[in-house]
mmCIF file of C-alpha atoms in Angstrom:
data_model
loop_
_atom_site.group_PDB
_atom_site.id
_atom_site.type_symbol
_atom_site.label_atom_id
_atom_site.label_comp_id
_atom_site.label_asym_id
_atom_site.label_seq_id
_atom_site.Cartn_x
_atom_site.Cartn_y
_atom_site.Cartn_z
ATOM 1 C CA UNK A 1 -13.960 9.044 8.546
ATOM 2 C CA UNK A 2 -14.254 10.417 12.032
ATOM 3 C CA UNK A 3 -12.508 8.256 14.881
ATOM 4 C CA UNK A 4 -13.593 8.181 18.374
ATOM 5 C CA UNK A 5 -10.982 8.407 20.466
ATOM 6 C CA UNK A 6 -11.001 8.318 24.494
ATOM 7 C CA UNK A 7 -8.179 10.125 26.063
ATOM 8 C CA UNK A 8 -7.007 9.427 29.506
ATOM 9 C CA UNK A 9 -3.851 11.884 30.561
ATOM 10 C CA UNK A 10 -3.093 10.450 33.700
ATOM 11 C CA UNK A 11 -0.755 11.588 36.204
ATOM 12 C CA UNK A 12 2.608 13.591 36.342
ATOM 13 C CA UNK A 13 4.120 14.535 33.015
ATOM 14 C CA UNK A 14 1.086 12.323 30.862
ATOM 15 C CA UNK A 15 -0.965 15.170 30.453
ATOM 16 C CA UNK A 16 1.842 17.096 28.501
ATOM 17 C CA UNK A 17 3.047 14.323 26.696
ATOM 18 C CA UNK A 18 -0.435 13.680 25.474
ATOM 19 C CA UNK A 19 -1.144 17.159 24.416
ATOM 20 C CA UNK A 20 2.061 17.262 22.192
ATOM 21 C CA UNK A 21 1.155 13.925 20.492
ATOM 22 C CA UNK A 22 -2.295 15.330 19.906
ATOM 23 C CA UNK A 23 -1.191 18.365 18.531
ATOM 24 C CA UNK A 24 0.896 15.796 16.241
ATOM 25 C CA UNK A 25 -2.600 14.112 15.356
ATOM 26 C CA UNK A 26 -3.615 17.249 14.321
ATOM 27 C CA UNK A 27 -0.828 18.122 12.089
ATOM 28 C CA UNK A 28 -2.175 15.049 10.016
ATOM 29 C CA UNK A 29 -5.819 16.330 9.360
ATOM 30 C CA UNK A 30 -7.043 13.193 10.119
ATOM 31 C CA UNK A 31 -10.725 14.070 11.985
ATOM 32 C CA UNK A 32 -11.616 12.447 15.569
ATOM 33 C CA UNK A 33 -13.534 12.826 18.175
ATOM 34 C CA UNK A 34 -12.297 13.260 21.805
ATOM 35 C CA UNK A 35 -13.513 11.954 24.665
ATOM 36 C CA UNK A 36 -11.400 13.136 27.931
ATOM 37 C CA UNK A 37 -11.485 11.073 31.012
ATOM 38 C CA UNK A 38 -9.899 12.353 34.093
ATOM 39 C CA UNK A 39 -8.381 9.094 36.020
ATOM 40 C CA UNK A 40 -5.053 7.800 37.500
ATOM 41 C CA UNK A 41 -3.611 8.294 40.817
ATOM 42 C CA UNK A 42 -4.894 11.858 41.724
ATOM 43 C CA UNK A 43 -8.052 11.273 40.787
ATOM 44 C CA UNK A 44 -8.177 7.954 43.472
ATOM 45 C CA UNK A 45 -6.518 9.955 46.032
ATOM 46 C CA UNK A 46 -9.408 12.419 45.203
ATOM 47 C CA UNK A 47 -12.259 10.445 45.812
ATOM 48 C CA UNK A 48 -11.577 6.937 45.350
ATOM 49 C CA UNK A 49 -12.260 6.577 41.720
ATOM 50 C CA UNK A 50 -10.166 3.937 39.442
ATOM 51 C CA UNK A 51 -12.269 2.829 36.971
ATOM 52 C CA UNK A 52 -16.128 2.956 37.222
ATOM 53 C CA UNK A 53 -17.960 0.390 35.312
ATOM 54 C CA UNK A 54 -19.198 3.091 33.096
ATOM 55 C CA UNK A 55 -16.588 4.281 31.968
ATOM 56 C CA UNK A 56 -15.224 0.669 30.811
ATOM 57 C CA UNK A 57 -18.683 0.443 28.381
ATOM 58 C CA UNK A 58 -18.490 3.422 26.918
ATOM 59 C CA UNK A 59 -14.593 2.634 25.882
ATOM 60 C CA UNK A 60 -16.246 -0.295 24.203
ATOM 61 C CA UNK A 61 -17.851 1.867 21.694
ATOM 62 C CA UNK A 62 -14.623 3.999 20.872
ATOM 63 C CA UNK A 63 -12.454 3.235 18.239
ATOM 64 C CA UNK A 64 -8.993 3.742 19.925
ATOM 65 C CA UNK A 65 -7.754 4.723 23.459
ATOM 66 C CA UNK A 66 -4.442 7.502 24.000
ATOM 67 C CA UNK A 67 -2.853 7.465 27.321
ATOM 68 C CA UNK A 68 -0.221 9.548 28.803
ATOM 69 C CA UNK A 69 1.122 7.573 32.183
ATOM 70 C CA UNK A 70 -0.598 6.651 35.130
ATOM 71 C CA UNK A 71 1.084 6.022 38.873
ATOM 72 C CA UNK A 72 1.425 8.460 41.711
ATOM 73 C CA UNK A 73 0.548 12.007 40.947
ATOM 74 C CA UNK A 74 3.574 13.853 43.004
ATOM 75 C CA UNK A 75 6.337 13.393 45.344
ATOM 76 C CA UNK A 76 5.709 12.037 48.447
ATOM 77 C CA UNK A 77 2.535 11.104 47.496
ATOM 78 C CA UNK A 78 1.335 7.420 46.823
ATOM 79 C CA UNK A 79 -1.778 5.254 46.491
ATOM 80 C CA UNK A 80 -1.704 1.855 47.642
ATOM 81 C CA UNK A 81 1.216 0.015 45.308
ATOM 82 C CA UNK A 82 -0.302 -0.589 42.441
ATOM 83 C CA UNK A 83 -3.856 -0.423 42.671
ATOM 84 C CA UNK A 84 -4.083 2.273 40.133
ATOM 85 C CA UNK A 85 -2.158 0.141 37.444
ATOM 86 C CA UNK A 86 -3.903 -2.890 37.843
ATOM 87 C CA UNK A 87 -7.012 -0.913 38.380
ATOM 88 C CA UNK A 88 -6.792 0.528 35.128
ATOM 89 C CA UNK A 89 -3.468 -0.973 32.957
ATOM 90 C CA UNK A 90 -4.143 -4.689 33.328
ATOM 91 C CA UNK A 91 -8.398 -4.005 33.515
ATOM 92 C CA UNK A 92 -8.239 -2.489 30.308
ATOM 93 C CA UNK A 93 -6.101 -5.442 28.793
ATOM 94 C CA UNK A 94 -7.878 -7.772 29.932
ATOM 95 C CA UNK A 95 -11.434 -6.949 29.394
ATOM 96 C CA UNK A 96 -11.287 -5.353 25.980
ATOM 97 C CA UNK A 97 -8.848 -8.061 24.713
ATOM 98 C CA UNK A 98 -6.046 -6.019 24.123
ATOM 99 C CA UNK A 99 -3.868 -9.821 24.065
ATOM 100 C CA UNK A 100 -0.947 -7.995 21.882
ATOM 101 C CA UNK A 101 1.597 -5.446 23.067
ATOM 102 C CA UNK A 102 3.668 -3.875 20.449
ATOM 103 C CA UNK A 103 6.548 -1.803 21.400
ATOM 104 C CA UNK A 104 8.766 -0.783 18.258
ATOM 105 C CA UNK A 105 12.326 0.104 18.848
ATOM 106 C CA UNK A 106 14.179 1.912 16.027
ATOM 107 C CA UNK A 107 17.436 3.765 16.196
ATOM 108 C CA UNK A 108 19.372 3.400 13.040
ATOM 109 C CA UNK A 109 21.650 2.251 12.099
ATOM 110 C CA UNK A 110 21.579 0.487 15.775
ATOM 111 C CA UNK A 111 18.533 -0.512 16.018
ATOM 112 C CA UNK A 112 15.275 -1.732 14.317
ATOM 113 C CA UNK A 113 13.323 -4.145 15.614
ATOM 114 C CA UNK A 114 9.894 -4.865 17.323
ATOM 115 C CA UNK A 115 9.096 -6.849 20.605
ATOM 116 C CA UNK A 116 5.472 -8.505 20.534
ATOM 117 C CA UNK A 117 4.517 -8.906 24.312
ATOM 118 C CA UNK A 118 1.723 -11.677 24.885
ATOM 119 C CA UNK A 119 -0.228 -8.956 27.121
ATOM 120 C CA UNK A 120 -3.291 -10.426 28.909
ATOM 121 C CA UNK A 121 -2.233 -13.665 30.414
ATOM 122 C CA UNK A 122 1.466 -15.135 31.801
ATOM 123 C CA UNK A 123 2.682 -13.790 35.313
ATOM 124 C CA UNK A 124 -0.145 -10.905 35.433
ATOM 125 C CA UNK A 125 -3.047 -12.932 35.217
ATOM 126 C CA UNK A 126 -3.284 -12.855 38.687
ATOM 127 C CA UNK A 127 -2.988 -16.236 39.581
ATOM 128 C CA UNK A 128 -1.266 -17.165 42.928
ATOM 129 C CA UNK A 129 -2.282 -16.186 46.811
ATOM 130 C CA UNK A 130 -0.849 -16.420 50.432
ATOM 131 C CA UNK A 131 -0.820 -18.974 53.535
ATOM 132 C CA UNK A 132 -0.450 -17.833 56.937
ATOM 133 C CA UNK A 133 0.137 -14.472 55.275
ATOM 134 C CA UNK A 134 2.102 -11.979 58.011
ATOM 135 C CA UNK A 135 3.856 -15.184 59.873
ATOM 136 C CA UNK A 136 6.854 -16.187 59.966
ATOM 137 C CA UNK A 137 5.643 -19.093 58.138
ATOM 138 C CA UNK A 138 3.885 -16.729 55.475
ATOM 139 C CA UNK A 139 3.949 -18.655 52.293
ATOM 140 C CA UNK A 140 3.240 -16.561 48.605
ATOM 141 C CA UNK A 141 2.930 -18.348 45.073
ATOM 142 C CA UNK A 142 2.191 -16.145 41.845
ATOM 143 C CA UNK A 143 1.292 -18.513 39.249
ATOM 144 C CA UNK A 144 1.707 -18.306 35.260
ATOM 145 C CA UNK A 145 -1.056 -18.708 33.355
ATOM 146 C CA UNK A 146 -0.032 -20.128 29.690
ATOM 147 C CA UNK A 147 -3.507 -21.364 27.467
ATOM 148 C CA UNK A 148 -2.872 -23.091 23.978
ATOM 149 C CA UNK A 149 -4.801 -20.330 22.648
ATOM 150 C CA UNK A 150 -3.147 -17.505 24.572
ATOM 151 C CA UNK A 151 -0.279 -18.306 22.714
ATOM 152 C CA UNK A 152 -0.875 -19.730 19.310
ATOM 153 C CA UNK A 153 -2.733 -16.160 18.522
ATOM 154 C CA UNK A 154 -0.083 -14.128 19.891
ATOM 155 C CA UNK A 155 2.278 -16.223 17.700
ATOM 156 C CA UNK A 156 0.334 -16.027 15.088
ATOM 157 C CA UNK A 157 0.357 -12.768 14.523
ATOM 158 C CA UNK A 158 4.086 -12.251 15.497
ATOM 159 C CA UNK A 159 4.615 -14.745 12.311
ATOM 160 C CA UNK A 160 2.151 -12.147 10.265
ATOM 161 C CA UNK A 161 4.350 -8.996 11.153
ATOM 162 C CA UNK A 162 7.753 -11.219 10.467
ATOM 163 C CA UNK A 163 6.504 -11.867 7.143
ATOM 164 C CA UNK A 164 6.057 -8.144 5.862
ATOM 165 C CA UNK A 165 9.619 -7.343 7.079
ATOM 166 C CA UNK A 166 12.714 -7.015 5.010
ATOM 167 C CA UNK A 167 14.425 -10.190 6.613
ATOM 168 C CA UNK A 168 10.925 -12.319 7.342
ATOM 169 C CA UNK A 169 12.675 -13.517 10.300
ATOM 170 C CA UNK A 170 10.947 -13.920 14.275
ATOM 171 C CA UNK A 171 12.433 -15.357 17.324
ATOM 172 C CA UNK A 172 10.890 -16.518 20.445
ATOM 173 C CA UNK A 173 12.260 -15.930 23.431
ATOM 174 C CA UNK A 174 11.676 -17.988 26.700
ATOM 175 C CA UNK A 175 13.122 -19.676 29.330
ATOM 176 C CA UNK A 176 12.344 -23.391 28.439
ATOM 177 C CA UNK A 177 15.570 -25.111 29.761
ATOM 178 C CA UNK A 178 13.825 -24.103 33.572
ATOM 179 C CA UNK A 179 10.572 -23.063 33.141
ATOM 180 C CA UNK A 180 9.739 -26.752 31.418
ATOM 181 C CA UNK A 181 6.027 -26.325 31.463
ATOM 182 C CA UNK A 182 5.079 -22.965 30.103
ATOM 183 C CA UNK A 183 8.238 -22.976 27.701
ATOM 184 C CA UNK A 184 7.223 -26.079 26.139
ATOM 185 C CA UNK A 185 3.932 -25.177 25.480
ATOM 186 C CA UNK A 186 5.612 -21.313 23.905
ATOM 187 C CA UNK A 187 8.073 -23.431 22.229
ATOM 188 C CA UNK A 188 5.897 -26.338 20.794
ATOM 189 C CA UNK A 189 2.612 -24.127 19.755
ATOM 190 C CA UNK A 190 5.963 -22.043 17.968
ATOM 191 C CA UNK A 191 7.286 -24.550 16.100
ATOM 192 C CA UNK A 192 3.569 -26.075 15.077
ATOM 193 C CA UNK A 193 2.374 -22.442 13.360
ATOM 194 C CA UNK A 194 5.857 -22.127 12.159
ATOM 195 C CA UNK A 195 4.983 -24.715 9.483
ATOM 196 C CA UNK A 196 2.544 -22.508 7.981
ATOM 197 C CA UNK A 197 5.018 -19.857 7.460
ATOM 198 C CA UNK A 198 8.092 -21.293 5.657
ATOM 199 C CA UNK A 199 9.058 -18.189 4.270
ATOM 200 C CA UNK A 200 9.929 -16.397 7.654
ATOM 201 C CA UNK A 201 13.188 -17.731 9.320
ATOM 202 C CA UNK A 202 13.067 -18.458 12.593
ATOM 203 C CA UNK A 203 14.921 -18.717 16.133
ATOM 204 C CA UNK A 204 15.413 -18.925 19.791
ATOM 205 C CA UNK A 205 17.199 -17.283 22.672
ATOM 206 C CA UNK A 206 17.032 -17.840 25.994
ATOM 207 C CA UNK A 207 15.702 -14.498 28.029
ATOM 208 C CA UNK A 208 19.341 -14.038 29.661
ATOM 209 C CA UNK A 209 20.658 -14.386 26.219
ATOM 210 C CA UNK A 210 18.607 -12.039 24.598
ATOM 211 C CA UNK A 211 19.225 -9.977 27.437
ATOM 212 C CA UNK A 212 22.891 -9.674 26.192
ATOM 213 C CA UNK A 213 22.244 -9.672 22.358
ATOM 214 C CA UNK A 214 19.845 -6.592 23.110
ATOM 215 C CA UNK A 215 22.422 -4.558 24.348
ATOM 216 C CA UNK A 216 25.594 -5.925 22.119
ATOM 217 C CA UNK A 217 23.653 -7.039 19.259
ATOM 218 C CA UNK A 218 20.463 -5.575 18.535
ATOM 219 C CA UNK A 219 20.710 -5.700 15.014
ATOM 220 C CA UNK A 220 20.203 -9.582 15.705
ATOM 221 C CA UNK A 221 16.527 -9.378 15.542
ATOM 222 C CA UNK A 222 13.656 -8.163 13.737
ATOM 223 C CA UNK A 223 10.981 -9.325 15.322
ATOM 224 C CA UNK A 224 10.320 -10.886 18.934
ATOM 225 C CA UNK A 225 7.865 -13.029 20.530
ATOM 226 C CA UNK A 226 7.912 -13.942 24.108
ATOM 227 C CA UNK A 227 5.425 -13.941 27.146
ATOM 228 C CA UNK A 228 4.061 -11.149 29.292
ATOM 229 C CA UNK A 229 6.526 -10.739 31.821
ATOM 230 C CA UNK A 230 9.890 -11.918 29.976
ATOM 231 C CA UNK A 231 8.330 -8.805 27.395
ATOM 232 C CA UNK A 232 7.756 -6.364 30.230
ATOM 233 C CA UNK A 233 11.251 -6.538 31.006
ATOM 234 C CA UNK A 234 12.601 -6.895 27.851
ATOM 235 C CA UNK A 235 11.169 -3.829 26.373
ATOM 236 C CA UNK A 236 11.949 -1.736 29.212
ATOM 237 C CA UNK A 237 15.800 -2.756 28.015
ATOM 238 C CA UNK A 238 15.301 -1.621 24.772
ATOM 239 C CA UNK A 239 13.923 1.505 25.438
ATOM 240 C CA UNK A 240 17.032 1.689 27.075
ATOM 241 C CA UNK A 241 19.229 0.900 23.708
ATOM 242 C CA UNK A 242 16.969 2.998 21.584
ATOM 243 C CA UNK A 243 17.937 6.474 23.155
ATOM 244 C CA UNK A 244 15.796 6.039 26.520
ATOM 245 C CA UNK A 245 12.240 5.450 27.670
ATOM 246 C CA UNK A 246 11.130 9.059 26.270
ATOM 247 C CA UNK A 247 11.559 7.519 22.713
ATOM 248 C CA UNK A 248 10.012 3.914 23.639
ATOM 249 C CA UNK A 249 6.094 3.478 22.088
ATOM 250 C CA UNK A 250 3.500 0.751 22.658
ATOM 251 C CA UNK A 251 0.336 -0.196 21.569
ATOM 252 C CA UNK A 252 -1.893 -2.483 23.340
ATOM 253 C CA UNK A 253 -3.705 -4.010 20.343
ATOM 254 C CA UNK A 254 -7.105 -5.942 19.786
ATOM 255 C CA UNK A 255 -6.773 -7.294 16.642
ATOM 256 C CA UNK A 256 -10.203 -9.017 15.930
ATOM 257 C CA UNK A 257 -11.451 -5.272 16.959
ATOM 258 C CA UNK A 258 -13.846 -6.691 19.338
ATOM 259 C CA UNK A 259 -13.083 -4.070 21.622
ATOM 260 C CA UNK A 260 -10.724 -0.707 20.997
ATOM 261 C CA UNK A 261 -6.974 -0.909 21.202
ATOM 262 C CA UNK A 262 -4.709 1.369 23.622
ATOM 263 C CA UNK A 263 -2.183 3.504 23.156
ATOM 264 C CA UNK A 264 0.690 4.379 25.369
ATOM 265 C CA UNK A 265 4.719 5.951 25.930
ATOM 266 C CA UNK A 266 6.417 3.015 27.862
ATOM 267 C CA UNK A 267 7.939 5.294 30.438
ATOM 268 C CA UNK A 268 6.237 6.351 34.023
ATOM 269 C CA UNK A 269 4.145 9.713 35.092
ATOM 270 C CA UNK A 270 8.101 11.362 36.411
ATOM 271 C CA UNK A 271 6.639 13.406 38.786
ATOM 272 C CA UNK A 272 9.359 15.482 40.055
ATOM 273 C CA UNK A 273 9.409 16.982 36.062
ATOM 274 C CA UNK A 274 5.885 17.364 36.172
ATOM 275 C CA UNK A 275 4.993 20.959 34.878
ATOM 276 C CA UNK A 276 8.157 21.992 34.164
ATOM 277 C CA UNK A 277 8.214 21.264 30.030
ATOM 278 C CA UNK A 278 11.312 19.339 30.362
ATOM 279 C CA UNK A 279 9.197 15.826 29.525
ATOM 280 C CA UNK A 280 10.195 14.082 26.078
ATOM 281 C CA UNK A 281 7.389 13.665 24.348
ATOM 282 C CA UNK A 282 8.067 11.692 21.468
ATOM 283 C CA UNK A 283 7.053 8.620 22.720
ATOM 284 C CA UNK A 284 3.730 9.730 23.266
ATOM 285 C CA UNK A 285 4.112 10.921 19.427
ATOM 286 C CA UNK A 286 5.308 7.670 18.241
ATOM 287 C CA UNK A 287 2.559 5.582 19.896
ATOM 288 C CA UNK A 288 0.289 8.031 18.256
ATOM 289 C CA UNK A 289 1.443 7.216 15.234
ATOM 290 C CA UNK A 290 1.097 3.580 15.893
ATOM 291 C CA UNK A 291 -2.750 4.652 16.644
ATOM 292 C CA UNK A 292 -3.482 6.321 13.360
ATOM 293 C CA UNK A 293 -1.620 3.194 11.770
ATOM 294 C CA UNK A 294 -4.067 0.699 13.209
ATOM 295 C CA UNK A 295 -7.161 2.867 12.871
ATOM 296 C CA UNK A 296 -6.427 2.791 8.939
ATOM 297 C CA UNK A 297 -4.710 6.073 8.567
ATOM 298 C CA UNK A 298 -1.541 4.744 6.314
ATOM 299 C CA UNK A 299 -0.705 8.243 4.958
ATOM 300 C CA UNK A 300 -0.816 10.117 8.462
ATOM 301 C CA UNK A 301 1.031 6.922 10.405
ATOM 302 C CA UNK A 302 3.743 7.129 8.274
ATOM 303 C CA UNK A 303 4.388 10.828 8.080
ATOM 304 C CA UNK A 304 4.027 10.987 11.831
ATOM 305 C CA UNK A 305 6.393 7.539 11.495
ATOM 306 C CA UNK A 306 9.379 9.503 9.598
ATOM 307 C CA UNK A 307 9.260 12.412 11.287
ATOM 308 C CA UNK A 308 10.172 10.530 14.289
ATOM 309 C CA UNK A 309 12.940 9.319 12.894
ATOM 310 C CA UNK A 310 15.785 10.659 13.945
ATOM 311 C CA UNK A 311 14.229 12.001 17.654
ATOM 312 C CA UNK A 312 17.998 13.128 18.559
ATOM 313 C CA UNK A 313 17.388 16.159 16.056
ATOM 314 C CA UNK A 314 14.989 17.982 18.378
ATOM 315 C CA UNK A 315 15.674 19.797 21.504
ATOM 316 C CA UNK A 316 13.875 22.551 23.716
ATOM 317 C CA UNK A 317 11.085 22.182 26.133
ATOM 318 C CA UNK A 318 8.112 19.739 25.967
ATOM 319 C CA UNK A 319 5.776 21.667 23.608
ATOM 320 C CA UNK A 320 8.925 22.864 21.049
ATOM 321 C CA UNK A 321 9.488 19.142 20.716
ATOM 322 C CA UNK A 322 5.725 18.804 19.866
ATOM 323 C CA UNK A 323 6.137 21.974 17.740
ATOM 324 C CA UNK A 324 8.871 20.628 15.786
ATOM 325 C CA UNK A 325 7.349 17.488 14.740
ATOM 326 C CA UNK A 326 3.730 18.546 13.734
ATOM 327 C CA UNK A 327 6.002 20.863 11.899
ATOM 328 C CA UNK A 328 7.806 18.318 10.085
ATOM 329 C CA UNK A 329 4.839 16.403 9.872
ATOM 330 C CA UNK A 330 2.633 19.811 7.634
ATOM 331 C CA UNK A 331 6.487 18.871 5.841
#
C-alpha cells in the first residue's frame, strides 16, 4: 500500500528534523507519497499566507500529515503572536477532527507512560472576548468549552489504550475541587464509561498533584487522561522528565479517520540553531513512528519504536543522529 502523506516543514530547525525522520521512513521500505507544502511563519511574513482553503481540502484526501515546528522563522523576527499557530495548529485540529493528542513518554527504567490530551475543545476553543478593551476598565474572559461528547470519546479511547497495557490502569487528571463545572462533567462522564471497563484500574490526581508525581514519581502512571490545556502543560513537563523536548513525540489523531491525523515533535522551530545541525531529531523520528503505527504499518512502527529506545546512545550533528537510527532501523 502506498500512503499519501502531506509534509509541512515549517520554520527554524523543522525542516531538518523532518528530513531525518523521513530518511527514518525510508529505512522501513514502507512506500508513500509526498506532498510538500511550504507554510509557517516565513512563508506569512512572505506574503501573507497561513493556510489557504485549498490547501485544507486537499489534506482531506491524504492519509497522514508530518510536521516539523511552526512559529517565527529567525531572531528578531516575529508575526503577530500567534496567528501562525492558531492559523494552522488549532485549524488543523479542529477541522479535520484530530480530538486526540497522544504524546508518549518513555525513558526506562524512569519512565513509561502516555498522556492523552483532549485536543479540539477546553481552553482553545476560542471561547471568551473583551469589554472596553484598551481601558483601564478593559475586562477579558476566555471561556472552557467542555461537551458530554467531547469528553466521553476522548475517555473512551484513553480506557481502550489502558486496556492493552501491562498494568490496564488510566487516571484522569483535573482540577474538580475548583473548577466544579467542567471537572464534574470530566469526572462523572469518567466514572460512567469506567463501568464498561472493569478490567482497567483506575484513578485521580489533581493537576498540581500530578504535577509533583511527574517529576518524583513517574512510574505512577501508565496512562493519562485530562483536558486540553491541563495536557498542554502537562506534556511539556514530561518532555522535560523524559530527557528533554528533542525526545518528546505527538500525534494529533482522528480516530474514526474521517479526516487524516497529524504528526508532530512537541518542541518549538529554535531558531537561533537553525542551520547549524545541532537540532535533535528524534522526536521528529519518534512521532514518525507513531505515523507508520496508525497508518497500519506494525512491523515498520515498531522497528522505528526500538530503535528509539535508548535516544541517549546517539550523538553528532542533526543528520548523524538521523543516520544512526535508519541505520539501526535496516538492523
Amino acid at each position: 500500500m502506498t500512503h499519501k502523506i502531506g509534509v509541512i516543514g515549517g520554520d527554524g530547525i523543522g525542516p531538518e528534523v523532518l528530513a531525518e525522520a523521513l530518511k527514518v521512513v525510508d529505512a522501513t521500505g514502507v512506500t508513500y507519497e509526498r506532498t510538500d507544502y511550504d507554510l509557517g511563519a516565513h512563508r506569512y511574513l512572505e506574503d501573507g499566507t497561513v493556510l489557504p482553503d485549498e490547501v485544507m481540502a486537499e489534506w482531506r484526501g491524504m492519509d497522514a500529515l508530518l510536521l516539523g515546528a511552526v512559529g517565527d522563522p529567525a531572531p528578531g523576527v516575529a508575526a503577530p503572536p500567534g496567528l501562525v499557530e492558531r492559523g494552522i495548529l488549532l485549524r488543523m485540529r479542529f477541522e479535520l477532527d484530530q480530538y486526540i493528542n497522544l504524546r508518549p513518554f518513555r525513558l526506562p527504567p524512569r519512565c513509561d507512560f502516555e498522556v492523552i490530551r483532549e485536543n479540539t475543545e477546553g481552553s482553545y476553543a476560542g471561547e471568551g472576548g473583551f469589554l472596553r478593551k484598551g481601558t483601564p476598565h478593559e475586562i477579558a474572559t476566555q471561556g472552557s468549552v467542555n461537551t458530554r461528547m467531547g469528553v466521553e470519546r476522548c475517555i473512551r479511547y484513553a480506557f481502550e489504550k489502558a486496556k492493552g497495557t501491562e498494568r490496564q490502569q488510566l487516571h484522569l487528571v483535573h482540577k474538580k475541587n475548583v473548577l466544579t463545572f467542567a471537572g464534574d462533567l470530566w469526572q462523572r462522564t469518567f466514572d460512567i464509561v469506567a463501568e464498561e471497563y472493569p478490567e482497567v484500574t483506575t484513578g485521580y490526581d489533581h493537576v498540581d498533584a500530578a504535577c509533583i508525581h511527574f517529576v518524583e514519581r513517574p512510574e505512577r502512571y501508565d496512562v493519562v487522561v485530562t483536558d486540553n490545556l491541563f495536557g498542554d502543560i502537562l506534556t511539556d513537563l514530561g518532555g522535560a522528565i523524559a530527557g528533554g523536548v528533542g525526545y518528546a513525540a505527538s500525534a494529533n489523531l482522528n480516530p474514526a479517520r474521517t479526516g487524516p491525523s497529524m504528526f508532530e515533535p512537541v518542541h518549538g522551530t529554535a531558531p537561533d540553531i537553525a542551520g547549524q545541525q545541532k537540532a535533535n531529531p528524534v522526536a521528529a523520528i519518534i512521532s514518525a513512528g507513531l505515523m507508520l503505527g496508525f497508518l497500519g504499518e506494525a512491523e515498520a512502527a515498531a522497528k522505528v519504536a526500538a530503535a528509539c529506545e535508548s535516544p541517549e546512545r546517539y550523538d553528532g550533528s542533526t543528520s548523524e543522529i538521523g543516520d544512526a537510527i535508519a541505520a539501526a532501523v535496516r538492523g
